[in-house]
Coordinates of C-alpha atoms in Angstrom, one line a residue:
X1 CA -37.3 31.2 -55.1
X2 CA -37.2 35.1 -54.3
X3 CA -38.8 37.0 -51.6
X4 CA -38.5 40.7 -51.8
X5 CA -40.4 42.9 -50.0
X6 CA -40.3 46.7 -49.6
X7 CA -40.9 49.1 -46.6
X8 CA -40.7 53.0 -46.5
X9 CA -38.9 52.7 -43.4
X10 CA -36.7 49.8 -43.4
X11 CA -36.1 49.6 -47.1
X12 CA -35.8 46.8 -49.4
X13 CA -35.9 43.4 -47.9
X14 CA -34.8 40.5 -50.2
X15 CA -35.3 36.5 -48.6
X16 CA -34.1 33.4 -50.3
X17 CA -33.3 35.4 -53.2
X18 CA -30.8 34.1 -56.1
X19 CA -29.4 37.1 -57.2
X20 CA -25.6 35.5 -58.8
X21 CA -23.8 37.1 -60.7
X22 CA -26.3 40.4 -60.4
X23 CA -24.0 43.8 -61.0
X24 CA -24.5 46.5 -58.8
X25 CA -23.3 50.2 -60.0
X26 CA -23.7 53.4 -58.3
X27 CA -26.2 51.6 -55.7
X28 CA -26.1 52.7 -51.4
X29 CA -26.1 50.3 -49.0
X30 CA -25.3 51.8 -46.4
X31 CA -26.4 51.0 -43.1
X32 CA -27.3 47.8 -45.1
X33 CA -27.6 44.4 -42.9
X34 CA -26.3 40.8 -44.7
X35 CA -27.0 37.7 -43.0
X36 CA -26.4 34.4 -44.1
X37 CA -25.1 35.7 -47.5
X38 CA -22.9 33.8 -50.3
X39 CA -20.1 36.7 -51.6
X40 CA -17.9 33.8 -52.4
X41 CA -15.8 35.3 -56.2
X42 CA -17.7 38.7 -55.4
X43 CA -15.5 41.6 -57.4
X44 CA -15.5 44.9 -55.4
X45 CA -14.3 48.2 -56.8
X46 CA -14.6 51.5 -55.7
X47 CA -16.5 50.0 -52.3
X48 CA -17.1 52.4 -49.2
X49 CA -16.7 50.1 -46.5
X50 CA -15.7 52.4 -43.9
X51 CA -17.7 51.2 -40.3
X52 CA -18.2 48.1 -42.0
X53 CA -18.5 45.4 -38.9
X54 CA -18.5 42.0 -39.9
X55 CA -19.1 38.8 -37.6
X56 CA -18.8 35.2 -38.2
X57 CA -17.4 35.6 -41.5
X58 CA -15.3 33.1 -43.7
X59 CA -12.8 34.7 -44.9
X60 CA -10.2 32.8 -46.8
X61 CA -8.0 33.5 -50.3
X62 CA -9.4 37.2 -50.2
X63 CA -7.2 39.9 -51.7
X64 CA -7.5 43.5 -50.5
X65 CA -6.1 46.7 -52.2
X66 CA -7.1 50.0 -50.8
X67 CA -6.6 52.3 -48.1
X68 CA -6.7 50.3 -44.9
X69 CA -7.3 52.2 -41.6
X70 CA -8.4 50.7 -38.1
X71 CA -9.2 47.1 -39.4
X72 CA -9.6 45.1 -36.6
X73 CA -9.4 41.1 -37.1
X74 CA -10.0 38.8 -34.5
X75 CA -9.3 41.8 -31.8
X76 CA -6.2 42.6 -33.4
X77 CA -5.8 46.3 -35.0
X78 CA -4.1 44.9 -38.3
X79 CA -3.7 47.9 -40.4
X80 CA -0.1 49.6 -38.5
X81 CA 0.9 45.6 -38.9
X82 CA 0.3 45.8 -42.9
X83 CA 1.7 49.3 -43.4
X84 CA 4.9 48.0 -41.6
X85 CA 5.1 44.8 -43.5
X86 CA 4.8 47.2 -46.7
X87 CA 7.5 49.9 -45.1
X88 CA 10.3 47.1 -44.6
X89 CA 9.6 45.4 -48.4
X90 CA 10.1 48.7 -50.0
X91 CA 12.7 51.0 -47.9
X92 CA 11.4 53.9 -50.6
X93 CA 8.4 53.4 -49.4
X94 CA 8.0 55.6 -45.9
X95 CA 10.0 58.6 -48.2
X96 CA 6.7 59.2 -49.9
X97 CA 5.6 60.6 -46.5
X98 CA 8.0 63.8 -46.1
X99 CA 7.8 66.2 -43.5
X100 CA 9.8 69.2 -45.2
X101 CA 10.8 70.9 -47.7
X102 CA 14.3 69.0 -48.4
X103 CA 12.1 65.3 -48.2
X104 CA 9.7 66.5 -50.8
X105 CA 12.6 67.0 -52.9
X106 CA 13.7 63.1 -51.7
X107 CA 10.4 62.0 -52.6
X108 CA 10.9 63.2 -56.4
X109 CA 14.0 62.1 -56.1
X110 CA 12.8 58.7 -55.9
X111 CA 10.0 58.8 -57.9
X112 CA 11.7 60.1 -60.9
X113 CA 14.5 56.8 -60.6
X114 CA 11.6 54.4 -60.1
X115 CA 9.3 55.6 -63.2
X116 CA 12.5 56.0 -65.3
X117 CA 12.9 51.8 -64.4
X118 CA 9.2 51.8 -65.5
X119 CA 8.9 53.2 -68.5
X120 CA 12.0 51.0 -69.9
X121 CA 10.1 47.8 -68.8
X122 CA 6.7 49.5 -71.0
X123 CA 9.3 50.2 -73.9
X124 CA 10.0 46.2 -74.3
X125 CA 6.6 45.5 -74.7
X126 CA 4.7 46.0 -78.2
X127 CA 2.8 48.9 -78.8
X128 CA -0.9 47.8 -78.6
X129 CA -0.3 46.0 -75.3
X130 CA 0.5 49.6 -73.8
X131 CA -3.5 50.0 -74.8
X132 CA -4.6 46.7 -73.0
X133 CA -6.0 46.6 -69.8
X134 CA -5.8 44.0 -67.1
X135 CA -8.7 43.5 -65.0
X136 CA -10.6 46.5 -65.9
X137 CA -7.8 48.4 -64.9
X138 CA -6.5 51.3 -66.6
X139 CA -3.8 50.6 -69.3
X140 CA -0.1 51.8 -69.2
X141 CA -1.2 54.7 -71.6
X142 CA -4.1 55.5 -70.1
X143 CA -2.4 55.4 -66.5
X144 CA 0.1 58.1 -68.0
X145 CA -3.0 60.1 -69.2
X146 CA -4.3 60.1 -65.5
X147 CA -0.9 61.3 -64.1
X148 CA -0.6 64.3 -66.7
X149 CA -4.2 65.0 -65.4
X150 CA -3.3 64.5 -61.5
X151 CA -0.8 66.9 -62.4
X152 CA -2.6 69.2 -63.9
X153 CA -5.6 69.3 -61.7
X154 CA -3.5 69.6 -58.4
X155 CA -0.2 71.1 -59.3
X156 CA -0.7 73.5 -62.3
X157 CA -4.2 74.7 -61.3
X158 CA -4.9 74.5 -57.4
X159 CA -1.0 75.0 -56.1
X160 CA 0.3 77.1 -59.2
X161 CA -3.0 78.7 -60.2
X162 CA -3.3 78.0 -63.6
X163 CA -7.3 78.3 -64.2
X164 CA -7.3 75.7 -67.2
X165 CA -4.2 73.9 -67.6
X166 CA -5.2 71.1 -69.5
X167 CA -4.1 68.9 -72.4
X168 CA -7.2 67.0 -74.4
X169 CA -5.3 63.9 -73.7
X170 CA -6.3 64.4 -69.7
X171 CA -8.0 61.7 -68.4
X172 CA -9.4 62.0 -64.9
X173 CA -10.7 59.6 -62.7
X174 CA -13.9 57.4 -63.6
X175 CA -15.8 58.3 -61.2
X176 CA -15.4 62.3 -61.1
X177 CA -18.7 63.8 -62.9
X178 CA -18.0 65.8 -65.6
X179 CA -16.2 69.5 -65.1
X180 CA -16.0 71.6 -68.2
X181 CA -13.3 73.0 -69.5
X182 CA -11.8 69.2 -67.9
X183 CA -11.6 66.6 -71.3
X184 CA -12.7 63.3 -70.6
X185 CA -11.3 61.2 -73.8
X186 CA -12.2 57.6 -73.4
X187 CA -11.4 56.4 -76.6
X188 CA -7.8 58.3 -77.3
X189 CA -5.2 56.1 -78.2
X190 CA -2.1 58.0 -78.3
X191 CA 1.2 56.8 -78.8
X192 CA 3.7 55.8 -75.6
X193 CA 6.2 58.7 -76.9
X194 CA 3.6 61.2 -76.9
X195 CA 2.1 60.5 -73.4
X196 CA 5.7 60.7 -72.1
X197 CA 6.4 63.8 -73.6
X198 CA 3.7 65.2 -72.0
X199 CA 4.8 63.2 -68.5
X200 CA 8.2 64.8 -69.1
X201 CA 6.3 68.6 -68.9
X202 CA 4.4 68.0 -66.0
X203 CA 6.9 65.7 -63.9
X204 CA 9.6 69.0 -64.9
X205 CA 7.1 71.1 -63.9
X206 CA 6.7 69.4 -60.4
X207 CA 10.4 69.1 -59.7
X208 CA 10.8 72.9 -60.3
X209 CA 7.7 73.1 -57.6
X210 CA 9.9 70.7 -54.8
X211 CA 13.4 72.4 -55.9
X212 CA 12.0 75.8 -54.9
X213 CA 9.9 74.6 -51.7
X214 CA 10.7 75.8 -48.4
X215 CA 9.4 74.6 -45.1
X216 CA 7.9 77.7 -44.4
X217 CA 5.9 77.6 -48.2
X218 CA 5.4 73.9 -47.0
X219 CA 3.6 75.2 -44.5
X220 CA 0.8 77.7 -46.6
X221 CA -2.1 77.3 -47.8
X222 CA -3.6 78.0 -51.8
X223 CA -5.5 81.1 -53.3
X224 CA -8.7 79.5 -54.5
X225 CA -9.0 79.4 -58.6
X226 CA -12.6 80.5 -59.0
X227 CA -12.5 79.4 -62.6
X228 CA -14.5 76.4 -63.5
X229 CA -12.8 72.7 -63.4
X230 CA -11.6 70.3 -60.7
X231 CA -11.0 70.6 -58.1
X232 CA -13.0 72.6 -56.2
X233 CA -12.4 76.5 -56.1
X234 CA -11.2 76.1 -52.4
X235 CA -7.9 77.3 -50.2
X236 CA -5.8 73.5 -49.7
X237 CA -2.6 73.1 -47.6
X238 CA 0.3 72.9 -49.9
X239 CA 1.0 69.4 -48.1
X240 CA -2.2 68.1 -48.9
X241 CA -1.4 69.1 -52.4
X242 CA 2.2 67.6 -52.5
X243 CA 0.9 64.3 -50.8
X244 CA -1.5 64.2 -53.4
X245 CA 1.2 64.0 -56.0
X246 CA 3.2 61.7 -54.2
X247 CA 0.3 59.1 -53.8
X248 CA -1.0 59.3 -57.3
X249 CA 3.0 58.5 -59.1
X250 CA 3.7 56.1 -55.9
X251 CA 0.6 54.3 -56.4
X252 CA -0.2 54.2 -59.8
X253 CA 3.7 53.2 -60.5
X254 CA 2.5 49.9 -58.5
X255 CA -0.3 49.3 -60.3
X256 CA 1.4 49.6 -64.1
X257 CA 4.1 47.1 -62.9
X258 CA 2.0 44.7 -61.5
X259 CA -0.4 44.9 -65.0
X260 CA 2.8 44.7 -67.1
X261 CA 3.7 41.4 -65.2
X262 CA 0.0 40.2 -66.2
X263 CA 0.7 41.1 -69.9
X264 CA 3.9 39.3 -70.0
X265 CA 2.0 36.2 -68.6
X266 CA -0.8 36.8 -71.4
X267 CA -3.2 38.3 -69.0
X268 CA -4.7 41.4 -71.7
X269 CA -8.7 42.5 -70.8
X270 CA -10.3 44.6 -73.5
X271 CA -13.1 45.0 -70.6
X272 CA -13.8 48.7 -70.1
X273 CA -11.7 50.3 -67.6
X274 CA -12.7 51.6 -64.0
X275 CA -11.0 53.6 -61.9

C-alpha cells in the first residue's frame, strides 16, 4: 500500500509506501525528514549529506568514501580519528598537504613515482579492460582523460592563463553542465599510449609550474580568464589551485588501483559511468 500526499508547505509526504529499488537522480531533499525507513543495499553517489543528523540508526557493513568532516558517532568526533588512521597507512599521504614552495615540489615528487607504479600495473592488463568500468566508476582511460582535463581546466587555464587549453579527448566531471569551448566525449575510446602521451604533456607541464614556485608566488592570487570555459572567470589563490591538483592525481591514483584489483578478480561493469 502507498500513501502519498502533497502540501505547498511541507512538501511531499509519502506513508507506507514501497518504493524499492526506485532511482532518484538530480532530486533535493534537503531538509527532508526519514523515519522508520528501510535503506538497507541503498547505493549513494554524489550525495550532499552535510548537517545530516541521524538518530537511532543501524548501521552495520556500510562503506563510506568521501570527504569526511565533523562526523560525530556515538559523541565521538570520528573524522581526525580516520584521517590519522589513513596518514599512518600511507606515510606519502600527509605530503599531499604542503605548505611551501619546496613541499609542492615533494608532492610531485611523489606523485610522479606512485603513477609511474600505476601505469605499469594498467600496462599488464589487456587493452579493452583499460575501457571497463567497475561499479559505474570511471575506467583507467577514461580516469586519464579526467586528469588531462583537471589539468587543463586548473593549471593551463586558471593558474597559467591559457583561455582554451583543451584536448577533444578532455573529459570533465559528470556532473559539470556543459561549458563550450570544454569537449565532453563520452564515447572516445582512445588507446592507453595515447592518453599517456597526453598525461606526459600536462604532468611536464605541472612539474615546470612546482620547479619554478616560490613561497612568495605560493602566496598570490590568479588574473581571471574572462574567456568562456571552466572554471569560472574568477581570481583563485595559487594554493587552492595546487591543492586542487594534488587531490585530483592523489585521489584518482586510489581509485584506478583499487578498480584494477576488481578487474583482476573479474569484477568488469559495462554500466555507464558517474562521476
Amino acid at each position: 500500500m502507498t500513501d502519498v500526499t502533497y502540501d505547498d508547505q511541507t512538501g511531499a509526504r509519502f506513508e507506507r509506501a514501497r518504493l524499492t529499488g526506485a532511482s532518484f537522480e538530480d532530486v533535493y531533499l534537503d531538509r527532508a525528514t526519514f523515519h522508520d525507513v528501510d535503506l538497507r543495499g541503498a547505493s549513494l553517489r554524489q550525495v550532499d549529506l552535510r548537517g545530516l543528523r541521524a538518530r537511532d540508526v543501524w548501521l552495520e557493513d556500510v562503506d563510506i568514501t568521501g570527504d569526511v568532516e565533523n562526523l560525530v558517532i556515538n559523541g565521538v568526533d570520528v573524522a581526525p580519528l580516520i584521517e590519522a588512521e589513513l596518514d599512518r597507512r600511507d606515510p606519502d599521504r600527509p605530503k599531499m598537504r604542503p605548505t611551501d614552495a619546496a613541499g609542492y615540489r615533494e608532492a610531485w615528487d611523489v606523485l610522479e613515482r606512485l603513477w609511474a607504479g600505476t601505469v605499469a600495473r594498467a600496462r599488464t592488463f589487456p587493452a579493452d579492460q583499460l575501457h571497463e568500468r567497475v561499479d559505474g566508476e570511471w575506467s583507467f582511460i577514461e580516469t586519464q582523460r579526467h586528469l588531462v582535463f583537471a589539468t587543463d581546466a586548473w593549471v593551463c587555464r586558471a593558474l597559467l592563463g591559457e583561455p582554451e587549453p583543451w584536448d577533444a579527448l578532455d573529459l570533465p566531471h559528470d556532473d559539470m553542465p556543459d561549458s563550450p569551448p570544454v569537449p565532453r566525449d563520452r564515447d572516445a575510446r582512445p588507446s592507453l599510449d595515447e592518453v599517456l602521451a597526453l598525461r606526459a604533456d600536462r604532468t611536464a607541464t605541472v612539474r615546470r609550474v612546482v620547479d619554478g614556485l616560490t613561497d612568495e608566488a605560493l602566496a598570490g592570487t590568479t588574473e581571471p580568464v574572462t574567456a568562456p570555459g571552466y572554471p569560472e572567470p574568477e581570481s583563485y589563490a595559487v594554493t587552492r589551485i595546487l591543492r586542487t591538483i594534488l587531490n585530483e592525481e592523489w585521489q584518482h591514483r586510489l581509485y584506478a588501483e583499487r578498480d584494477l584489483d576488481a578487474l583482476a578478480a573479474g569484477a568488469g561493469d559495462p554500466a555507464p559511468a558517474t562521476h
